[in-house]
CSV table of C-alpha atoms and ligand atoms in Angstrom, one decimal:
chain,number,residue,atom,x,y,z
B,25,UNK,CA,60.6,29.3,-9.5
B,26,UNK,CA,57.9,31.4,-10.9
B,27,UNK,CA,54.7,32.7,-11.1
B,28,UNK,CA,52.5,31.8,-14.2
B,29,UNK,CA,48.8,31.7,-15.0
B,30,UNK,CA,47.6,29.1,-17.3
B,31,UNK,CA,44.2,29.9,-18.8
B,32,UNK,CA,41.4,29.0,-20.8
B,33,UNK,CA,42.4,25.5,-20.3
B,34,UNK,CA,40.2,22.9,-22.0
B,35,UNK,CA,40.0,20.7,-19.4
B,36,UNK,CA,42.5,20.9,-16.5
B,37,UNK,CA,43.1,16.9,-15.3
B,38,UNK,CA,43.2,15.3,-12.5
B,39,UNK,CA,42.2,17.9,-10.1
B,40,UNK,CA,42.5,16.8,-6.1
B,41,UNK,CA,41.1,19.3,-3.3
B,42,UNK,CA,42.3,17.0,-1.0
B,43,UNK,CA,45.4,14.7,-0.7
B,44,UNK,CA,44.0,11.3,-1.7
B,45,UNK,CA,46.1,8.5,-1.1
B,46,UNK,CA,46.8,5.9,-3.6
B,47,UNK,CA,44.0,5.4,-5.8
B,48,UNK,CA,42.5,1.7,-6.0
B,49,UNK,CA,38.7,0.0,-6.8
B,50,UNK,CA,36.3,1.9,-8.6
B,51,UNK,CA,38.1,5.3,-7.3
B,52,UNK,CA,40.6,4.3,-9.9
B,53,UNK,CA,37.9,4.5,-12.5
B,54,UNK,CA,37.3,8.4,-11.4
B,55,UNK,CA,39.3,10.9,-13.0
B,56,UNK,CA,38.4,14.5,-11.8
B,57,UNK,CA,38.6,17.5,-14.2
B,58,UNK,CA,37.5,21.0,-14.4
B,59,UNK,CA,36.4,22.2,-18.2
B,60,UNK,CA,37.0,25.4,-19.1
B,61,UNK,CA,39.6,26.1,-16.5
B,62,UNK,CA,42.5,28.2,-15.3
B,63,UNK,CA,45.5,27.2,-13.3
B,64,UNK,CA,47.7,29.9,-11.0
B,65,UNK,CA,51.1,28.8,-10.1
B,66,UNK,CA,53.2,30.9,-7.6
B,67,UNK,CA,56.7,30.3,-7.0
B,68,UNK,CA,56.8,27.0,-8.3
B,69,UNK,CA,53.6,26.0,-6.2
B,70,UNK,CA,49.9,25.5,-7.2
B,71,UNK,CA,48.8,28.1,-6.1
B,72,UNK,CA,44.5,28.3,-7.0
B,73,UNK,CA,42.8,26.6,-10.0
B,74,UNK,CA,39.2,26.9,-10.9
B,75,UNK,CA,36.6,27.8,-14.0
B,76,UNK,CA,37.8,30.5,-15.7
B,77,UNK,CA,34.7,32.5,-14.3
B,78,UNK,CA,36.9,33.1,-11.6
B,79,UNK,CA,39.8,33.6,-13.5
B,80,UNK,CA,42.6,36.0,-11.7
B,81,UNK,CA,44.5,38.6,-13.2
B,82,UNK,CA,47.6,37.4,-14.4
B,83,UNK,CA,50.9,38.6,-11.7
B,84,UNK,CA,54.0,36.9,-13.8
B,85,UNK,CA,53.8,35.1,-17.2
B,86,UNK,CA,50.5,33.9,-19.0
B,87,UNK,CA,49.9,31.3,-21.5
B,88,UNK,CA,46.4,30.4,-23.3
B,89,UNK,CA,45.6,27.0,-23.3
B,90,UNK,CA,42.5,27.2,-25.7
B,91,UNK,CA,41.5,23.8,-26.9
B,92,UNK,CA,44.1,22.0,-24.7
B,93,UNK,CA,44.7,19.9,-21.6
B,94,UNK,CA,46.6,20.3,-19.2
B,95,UNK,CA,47.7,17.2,-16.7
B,96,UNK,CA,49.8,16.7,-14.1
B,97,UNK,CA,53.5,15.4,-15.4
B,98,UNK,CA,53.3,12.1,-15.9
B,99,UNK,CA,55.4,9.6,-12.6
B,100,UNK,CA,57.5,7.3,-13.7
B,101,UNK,CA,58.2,5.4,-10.3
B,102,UNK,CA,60.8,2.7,-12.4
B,103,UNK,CA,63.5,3.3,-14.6
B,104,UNK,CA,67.0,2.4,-15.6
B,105,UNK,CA,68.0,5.1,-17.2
B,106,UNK,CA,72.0,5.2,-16.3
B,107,UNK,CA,73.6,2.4,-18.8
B,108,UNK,CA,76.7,2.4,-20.7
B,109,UNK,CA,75.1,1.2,-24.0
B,110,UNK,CA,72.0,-0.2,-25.9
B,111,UNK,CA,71.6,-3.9,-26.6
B,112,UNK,CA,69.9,-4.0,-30.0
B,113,UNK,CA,71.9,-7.5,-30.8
B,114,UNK,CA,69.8,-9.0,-28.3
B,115,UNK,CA,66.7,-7.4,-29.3
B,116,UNK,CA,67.7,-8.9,-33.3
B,117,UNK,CA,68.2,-13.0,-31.3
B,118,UNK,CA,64.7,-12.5,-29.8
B,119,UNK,CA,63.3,-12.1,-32.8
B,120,UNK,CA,65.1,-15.1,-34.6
B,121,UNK,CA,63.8,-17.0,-31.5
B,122,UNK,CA,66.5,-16.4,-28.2
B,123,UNK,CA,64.6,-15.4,-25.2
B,124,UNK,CA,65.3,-13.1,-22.2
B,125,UNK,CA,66.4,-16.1,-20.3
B,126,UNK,CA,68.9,-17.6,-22.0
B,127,UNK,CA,70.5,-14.5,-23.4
B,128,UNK,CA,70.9,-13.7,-19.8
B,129,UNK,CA,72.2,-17.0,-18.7
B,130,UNK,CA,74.4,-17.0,-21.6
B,131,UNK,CA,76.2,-14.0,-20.0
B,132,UNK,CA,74.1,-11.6,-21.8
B,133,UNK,CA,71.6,-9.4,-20.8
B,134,UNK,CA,72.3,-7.6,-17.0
B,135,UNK,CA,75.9,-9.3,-17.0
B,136,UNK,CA,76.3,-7.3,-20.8
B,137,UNK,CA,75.2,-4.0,-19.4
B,138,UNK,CA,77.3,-4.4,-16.5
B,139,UNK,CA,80.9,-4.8,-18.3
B,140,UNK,CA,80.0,-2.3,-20.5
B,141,UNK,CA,79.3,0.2,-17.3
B,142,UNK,CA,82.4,-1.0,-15.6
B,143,UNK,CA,84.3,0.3,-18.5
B,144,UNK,CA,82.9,3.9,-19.1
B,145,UNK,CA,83.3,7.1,-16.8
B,146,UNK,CA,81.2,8.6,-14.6
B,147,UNK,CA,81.3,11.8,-17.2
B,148,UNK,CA,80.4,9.4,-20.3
B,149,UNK,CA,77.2,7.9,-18.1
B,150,UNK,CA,76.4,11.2,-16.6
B,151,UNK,CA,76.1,12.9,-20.4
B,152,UNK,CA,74.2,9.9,-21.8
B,153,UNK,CA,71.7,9.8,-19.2
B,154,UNK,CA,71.0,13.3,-19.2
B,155,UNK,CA,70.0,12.6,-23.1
B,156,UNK,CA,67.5,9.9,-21.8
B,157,UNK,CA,66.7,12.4,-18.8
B,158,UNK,CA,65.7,15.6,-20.9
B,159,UNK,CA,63.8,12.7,-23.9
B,160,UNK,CA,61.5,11.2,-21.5
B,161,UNK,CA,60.8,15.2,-19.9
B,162,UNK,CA,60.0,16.1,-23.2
B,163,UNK,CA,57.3,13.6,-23.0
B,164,UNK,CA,55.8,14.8,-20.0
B,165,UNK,CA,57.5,12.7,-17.2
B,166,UNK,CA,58.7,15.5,-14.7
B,167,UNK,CA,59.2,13.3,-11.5
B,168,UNK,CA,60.7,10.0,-12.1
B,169,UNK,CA,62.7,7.1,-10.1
B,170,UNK,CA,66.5,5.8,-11.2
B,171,UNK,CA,67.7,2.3,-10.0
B,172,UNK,CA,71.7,1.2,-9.9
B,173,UNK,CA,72.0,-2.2,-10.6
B,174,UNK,CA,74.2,-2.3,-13.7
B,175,UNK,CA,77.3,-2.4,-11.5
B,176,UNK,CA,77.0,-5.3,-9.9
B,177,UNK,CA,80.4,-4.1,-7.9
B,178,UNK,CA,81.0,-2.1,-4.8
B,179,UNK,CA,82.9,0.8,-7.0
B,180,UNK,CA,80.4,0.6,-10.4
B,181,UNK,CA,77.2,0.7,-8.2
B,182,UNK,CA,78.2,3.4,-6.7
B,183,UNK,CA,79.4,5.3,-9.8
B,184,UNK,CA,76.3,4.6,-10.9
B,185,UNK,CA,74.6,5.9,-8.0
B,186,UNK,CA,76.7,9.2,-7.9
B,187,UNK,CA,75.6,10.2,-11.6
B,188,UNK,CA,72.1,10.0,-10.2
B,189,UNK,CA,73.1,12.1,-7.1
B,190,UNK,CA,74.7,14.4,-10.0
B,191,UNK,CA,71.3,14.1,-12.0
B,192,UNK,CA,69.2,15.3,-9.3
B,193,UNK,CA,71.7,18.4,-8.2
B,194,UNK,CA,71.3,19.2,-11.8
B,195,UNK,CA,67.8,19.1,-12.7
B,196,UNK,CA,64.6,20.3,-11.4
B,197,UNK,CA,62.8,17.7,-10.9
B,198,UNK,CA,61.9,15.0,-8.1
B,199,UNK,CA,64.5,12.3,-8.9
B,200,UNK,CA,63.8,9.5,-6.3
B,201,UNK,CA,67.5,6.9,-6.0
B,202,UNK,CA,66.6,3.4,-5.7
B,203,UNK,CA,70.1,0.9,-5.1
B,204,UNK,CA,69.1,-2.8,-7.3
B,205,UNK,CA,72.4,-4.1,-6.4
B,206,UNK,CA,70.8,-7.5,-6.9
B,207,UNK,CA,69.9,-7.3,-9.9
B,208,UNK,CA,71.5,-10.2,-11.4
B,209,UNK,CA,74.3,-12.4,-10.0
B,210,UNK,CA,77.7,-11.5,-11.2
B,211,UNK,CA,79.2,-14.2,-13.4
B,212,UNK,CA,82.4,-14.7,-11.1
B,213,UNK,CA,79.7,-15.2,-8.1
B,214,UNK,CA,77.9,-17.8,-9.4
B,215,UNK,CA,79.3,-20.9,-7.5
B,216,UNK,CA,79.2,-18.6,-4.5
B,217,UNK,CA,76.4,-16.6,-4.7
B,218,UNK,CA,75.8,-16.4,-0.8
B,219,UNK,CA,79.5,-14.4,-1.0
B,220,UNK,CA,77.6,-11.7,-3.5
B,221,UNK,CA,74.8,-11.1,-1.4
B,222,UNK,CA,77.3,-10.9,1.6
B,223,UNK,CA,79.3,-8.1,-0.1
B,224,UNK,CA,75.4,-6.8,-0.9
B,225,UNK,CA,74.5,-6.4,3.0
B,226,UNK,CA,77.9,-6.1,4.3
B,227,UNK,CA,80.3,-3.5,2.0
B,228,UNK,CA,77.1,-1.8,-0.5
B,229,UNK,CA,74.2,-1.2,1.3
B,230,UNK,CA,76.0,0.7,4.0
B,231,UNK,CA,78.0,2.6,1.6
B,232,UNK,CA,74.7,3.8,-0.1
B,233,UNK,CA,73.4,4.6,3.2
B,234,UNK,CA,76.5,6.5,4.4
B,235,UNK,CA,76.4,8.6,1.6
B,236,UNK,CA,72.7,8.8,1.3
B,237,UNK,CA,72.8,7.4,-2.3
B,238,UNK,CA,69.8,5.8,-2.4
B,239,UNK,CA,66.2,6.0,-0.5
B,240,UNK,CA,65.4,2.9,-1.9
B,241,UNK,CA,66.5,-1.1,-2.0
B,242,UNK,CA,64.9,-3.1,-5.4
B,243,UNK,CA,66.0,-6.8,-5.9
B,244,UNK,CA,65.1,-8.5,-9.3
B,245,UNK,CA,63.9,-11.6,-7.2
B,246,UNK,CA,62.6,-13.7,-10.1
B,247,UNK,CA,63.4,-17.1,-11.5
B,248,UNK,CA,67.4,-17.0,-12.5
B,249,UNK,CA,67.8,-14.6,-10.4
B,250,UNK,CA,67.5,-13.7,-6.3
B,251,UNK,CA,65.6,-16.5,-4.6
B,252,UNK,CA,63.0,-14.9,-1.9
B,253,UNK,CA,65.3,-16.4,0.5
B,254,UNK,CA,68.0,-14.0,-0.9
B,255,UNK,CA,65.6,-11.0,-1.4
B,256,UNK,CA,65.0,-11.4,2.5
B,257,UNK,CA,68.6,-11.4,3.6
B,258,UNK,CA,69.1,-8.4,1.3
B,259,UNK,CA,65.9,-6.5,2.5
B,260,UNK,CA,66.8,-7.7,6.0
B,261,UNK,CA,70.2,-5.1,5.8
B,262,UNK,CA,68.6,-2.7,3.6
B,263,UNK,CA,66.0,-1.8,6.4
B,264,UNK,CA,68.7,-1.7,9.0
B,265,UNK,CA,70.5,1.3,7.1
B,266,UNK,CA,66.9,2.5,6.5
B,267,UNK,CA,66.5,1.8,2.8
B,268,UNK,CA,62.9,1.1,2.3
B,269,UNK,CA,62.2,-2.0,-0.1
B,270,UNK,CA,61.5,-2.0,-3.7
B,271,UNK,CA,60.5,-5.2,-5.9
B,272,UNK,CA,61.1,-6.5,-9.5
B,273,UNK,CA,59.0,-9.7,-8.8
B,274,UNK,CA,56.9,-12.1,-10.8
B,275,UNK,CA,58.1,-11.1,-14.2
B,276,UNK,CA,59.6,-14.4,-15.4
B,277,UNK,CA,57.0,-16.5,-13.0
B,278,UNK,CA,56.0,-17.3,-10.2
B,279,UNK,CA,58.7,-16.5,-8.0
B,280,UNK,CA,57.2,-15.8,-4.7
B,281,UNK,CA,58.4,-12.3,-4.6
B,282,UNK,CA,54.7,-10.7,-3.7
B,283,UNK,CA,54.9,-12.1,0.0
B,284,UNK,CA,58.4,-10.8,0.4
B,285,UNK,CA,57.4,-7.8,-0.9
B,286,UNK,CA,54.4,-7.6,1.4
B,287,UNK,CA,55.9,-8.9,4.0
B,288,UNK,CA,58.6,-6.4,4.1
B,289,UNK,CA,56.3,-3.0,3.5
B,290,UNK,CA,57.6,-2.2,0.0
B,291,UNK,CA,56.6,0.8,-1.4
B,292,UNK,CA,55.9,-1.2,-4.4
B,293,UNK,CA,56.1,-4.8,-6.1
B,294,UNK,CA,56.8,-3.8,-10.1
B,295,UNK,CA,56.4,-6.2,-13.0
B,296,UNK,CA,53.5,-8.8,-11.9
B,297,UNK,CA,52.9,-10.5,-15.3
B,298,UNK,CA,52.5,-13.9,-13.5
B,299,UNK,CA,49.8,-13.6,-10.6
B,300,UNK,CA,48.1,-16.1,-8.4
B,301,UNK,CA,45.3,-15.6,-6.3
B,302,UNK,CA,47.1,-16.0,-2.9
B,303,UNK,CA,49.4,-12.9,-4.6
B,304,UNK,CA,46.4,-11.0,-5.1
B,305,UNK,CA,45.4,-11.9,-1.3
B,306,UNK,CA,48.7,-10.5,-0.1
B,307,UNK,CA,48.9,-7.7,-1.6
B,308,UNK,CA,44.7,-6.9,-0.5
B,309,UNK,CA,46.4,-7.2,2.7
B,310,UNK,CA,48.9,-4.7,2.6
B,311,UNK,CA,50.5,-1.1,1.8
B,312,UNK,CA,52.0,-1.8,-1.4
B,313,UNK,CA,51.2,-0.6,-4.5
B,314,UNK,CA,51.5,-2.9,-7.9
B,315,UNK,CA,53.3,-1.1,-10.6
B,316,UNK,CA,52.2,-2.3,-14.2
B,317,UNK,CA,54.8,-2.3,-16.8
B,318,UNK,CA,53.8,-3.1,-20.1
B,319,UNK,CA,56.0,-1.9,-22.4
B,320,UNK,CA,58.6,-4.3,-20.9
B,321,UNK,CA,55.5,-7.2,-22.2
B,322,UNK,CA,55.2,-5.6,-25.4
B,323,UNK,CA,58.9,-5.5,-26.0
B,324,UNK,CA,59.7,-8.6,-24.8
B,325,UNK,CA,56.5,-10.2,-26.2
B,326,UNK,CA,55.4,-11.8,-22.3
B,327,UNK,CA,52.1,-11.5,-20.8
B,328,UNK,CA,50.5,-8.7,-19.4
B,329,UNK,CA,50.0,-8.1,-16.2
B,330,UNK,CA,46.2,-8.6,-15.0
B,331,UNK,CA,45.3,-4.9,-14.9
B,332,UNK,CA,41.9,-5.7,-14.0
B,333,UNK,CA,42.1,-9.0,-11.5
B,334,UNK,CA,44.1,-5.7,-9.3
B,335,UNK,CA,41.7,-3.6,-9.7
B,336,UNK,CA,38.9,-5.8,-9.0
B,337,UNK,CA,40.9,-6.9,-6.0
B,338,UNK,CA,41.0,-3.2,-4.9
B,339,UNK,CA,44.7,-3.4,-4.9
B,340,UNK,CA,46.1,0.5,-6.0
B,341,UNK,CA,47.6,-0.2,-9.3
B,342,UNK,CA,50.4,2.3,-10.8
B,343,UNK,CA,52.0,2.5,-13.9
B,344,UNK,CA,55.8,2.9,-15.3
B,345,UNK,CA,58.6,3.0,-18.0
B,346,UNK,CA,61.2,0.5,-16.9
B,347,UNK,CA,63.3,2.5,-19.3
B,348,UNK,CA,66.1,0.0,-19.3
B,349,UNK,CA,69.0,-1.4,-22.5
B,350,UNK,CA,67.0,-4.9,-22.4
B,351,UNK,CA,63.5,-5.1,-22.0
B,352,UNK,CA,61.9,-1.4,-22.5
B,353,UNK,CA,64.1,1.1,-24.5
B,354,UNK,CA,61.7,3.4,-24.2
B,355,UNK,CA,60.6,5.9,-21.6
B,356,UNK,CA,57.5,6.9,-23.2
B,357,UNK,CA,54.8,7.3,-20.8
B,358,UNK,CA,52.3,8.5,-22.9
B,359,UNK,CA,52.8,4.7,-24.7
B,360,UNK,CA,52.5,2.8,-21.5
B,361,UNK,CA,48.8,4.6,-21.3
B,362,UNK,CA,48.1,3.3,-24.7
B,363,UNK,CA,49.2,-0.2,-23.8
B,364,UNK,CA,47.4,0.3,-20.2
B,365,UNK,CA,44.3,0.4,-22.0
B,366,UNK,CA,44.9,-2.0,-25.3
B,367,UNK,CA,46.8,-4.9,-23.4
B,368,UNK,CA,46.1,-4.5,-20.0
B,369,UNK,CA,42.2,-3.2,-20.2
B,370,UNK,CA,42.4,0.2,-18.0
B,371,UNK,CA,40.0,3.0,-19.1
B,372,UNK,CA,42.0,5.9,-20.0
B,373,UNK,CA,40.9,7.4,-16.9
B,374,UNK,CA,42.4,4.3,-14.8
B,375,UNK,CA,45.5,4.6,-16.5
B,376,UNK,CA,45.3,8.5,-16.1
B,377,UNK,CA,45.2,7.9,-12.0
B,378,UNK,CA,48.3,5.0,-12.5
B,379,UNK,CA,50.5,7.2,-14.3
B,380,UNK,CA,50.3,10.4,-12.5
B,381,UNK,CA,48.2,10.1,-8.8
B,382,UNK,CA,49.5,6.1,-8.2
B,383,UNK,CA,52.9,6.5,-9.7
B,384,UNK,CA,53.7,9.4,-7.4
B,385,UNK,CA,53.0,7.4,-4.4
B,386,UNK,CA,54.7,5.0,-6.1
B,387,UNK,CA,57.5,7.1,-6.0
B,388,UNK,CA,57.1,8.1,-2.4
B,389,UNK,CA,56.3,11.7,-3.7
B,390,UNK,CA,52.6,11.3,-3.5
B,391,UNK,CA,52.3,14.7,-1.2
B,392,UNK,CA,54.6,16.5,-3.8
B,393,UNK,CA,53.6,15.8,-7.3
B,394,UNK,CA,51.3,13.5,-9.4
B,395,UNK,CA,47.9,15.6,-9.3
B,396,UNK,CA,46.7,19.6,-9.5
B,397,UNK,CA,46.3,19.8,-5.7
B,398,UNK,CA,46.7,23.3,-3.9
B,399,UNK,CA,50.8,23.7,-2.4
B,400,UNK,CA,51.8,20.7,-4.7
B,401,UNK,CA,54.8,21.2,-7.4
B,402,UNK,CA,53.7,22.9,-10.4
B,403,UNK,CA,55.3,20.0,-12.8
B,404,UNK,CA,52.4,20.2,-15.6
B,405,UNK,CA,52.5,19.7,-19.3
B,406,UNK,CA,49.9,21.0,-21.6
B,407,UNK,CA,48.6,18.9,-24.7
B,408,UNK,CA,47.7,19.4,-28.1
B,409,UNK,CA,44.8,20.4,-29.1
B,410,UNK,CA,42.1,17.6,-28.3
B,411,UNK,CA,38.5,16.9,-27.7
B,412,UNK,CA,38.6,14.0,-24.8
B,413,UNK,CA,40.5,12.1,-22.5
B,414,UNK,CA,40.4,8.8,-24.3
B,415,UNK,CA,42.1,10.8,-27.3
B,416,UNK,CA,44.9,11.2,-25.4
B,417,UNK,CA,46.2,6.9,-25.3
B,418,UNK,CA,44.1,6.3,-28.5
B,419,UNK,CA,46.4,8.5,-30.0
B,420,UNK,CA,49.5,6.1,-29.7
B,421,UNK,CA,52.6,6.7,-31.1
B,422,UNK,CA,51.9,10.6,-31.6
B,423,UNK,CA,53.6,13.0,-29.7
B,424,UNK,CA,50.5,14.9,-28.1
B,425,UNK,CA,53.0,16.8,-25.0
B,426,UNK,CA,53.0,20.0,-26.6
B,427,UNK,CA,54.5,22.3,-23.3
B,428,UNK,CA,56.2,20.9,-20.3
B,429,UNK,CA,56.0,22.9,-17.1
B,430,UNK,CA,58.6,23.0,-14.1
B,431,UNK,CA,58.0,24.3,-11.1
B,432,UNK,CA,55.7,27.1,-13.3
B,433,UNK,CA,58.7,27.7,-15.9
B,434,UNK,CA,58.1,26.7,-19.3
B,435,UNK,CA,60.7,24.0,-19.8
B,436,UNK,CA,60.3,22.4,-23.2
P,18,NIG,O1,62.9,-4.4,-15.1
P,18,NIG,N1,63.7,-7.2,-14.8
P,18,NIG,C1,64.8,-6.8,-14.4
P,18,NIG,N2,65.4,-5.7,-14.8
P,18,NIG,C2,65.0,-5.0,-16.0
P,18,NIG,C3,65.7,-5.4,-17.2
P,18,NIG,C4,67.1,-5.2,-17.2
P,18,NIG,C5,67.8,-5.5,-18.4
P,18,NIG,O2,67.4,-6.4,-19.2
P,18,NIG,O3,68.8,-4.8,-18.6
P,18,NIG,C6,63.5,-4.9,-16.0
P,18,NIG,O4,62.9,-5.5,-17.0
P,19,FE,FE1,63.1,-2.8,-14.1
């Protein structure tokens, strides 16, 4: 933890006096910055930021921003980023016509990912998804969230959840557990599946809870998958051993998962590509936040979800990775601001406030990280050289994270 001053910063984004909740409406629209600014960061801590009229003596290490940005590090409040191996075959059948649905009832898919994980160490898992871990941190991302969920067994859930406990005694970072357990029904339970979410609520969840493994419970509760009849059961025990609700919902369809969702305080519903107006209504009514995730929709080649119907709705709206093996092999942030504001229609300030000020709350971390607010984490990354915000997701597909900062250290 260290002391640094950043100065002669172009334009220091996303600057909050004040601790300002998730961000929905027209406040989504607004994306504070000072020009011409300097940032002071003590002992890992913002400590003062301002124009560079007022610009302290430097009391550690200095850098000179000229002609850059510098933003907050970008949230990614969902990702599967511990996995045994990559599933490029099913990437090459979706293009000759094979979708995401019958891959996975064909035993591909979650079930693939999950026999692969069965059969690999903790060690092997633990060095791969540091690889993926120190990729998407080179791209900014500097607090992020990792599900379980390619286990699908009481001993390979919780290997995977230990490599994320391993993960966060190693890195610097907020790293926020989430369990996804139910994340597709084991092949051998698929006459029974009433027995799977038994050993779900009965034998996993207070494992997890025992060992503190996981602050989160997500269920994939989409068509093929958990009913919302299931998803309830399983929220039902999660909130007993306090695990706080997660969602995949609505990816596939329909599937009724916004209610359950509401109805059981998530933190978050993720996904949404398929959206009805009485979804819209719940989630008006409620706490949770919609995560957006469209590089699953661009990889996959589904929908989008409506950005703006949220928006207009006043619903907070957050973005993420879903780095996952099957439908987003990619933990790029900076893309899903592209897509945010090709596909889904955000301003580049909306998706600005979704990937950094929204994804933190997202992430339960909204207090901690995800804007330059005094006494929040100095997790910052400094840009190349650029003349305006929108540059910055026009720019798609170029690597515009020049310097990432942890806790004020210079990190990559
Ligand atoms: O968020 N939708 C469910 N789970 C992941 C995909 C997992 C996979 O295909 O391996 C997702 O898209
Ligand atoms: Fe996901």
């Amino acid at each position: 933890m260290s002391n640094l001053l950043i100065k002669n910063i172009k334009s220091l984004v996303q600057v909050r006096e004040e601790l300002s909740g998730p961000l929905a409406g027209e406040a989504m629209a607004e994306l504070p910055c000072i020009e011409d600014a300097y940032l002071e960061i003590q002992n890992g801590k913002i400590l003062d930021f301002g124009h560079m009229d007022q610009c302290p003596r430097p009391n550690g290490g200095m850098i000179d921003a000229k002609g850059r940005y510098v933003f907050p590090g970008f949230c990614d409040s969902h990702t599967h980023i511990v996995y045994a191996a990559s599933r490029e075959n099913e990437f090459v059948q979706r293009i000759k016509g094979v979708s995401y649905e019958e891959i996975a009832q064909a035993g591909g898919g979650i079930l693939n990912s999950a026999a692969k994980l069965q059969n690999t160490s903790h060690e092997d898992l633990y060095n791969d998804a540091v690889k993926r871990l120190e990729e998407v941190m080179k791209m900014g991302t500097t607090s992020i969230e990792i599900k379980s969920g390619y286990g699908l067994s009481v001993e390979s859930e919780l290997k995977m959840l230990r490599v994320v406990k391993e993960l966060k005694e190693n890195f610097d970072i907020p790293i926020v557990a989430s369990f996804l357990g139910a994340h597709a029904i084991p092949t051998k339970y698929k006459e029974n599946r009433a027995e799977y979410i038994q050993l779900l609520t009965e034998e996993m969840i207070p494992k997890i809870a025992e060992e503190k493994l996981a602050q989160y419970c997500d269920v994939f509760c989409d068509f093929g998958f958990f009913t919302p009849e299931e998803t309830s059961i399983i929220f039902d025990a999660a909130i007993k051993y306090q695990l706080r609700p997660k969602l995949h919902a609505n990816e596939l369809g329909h599937s009724g998962g916004i209610q359950i969702g509401v109805k059981y305080d998530a933190i978050s519903v993720d996904h949404l590509e398929y959206v009805s107006e009485e979804d819209l209504i719940a989630l008006q009514n409620s706490k949770t936040i919609a995560t957006l995730l469209p590089s699953t929709s661009f990889f996959l080649n589904i929908p989008y979800a409506p950005a703006r119907k949220f928006i207009e709705a006043n619903i907070p709206v957050a973005l993420a990775s879903d780095f996952n093996p099957g439908s987003s092999p990619s933990g790029n942030m900076h893309l899903v601001t592209s897509l945010a504001c090709t596909q889904l229609k955000m301003t580049p300030e909306e998706a600005i406030n979704a990937a950094t000020i929204n994804s933190a709350y997202a992430l339960g971390l909204g207090e901690t990280v995800g804007s330059i607010t005094k006494g929040k984490l100095a997790n910052v990354f400094i840009s190349k050289p650029m003349d305006s915000i929108a540059y910055f997701p026009y720019s798609f597909g170029s690597d515009l994270v020049d310097k990432v900062i942890i806790k004020g250290e210079l990190a990559y």
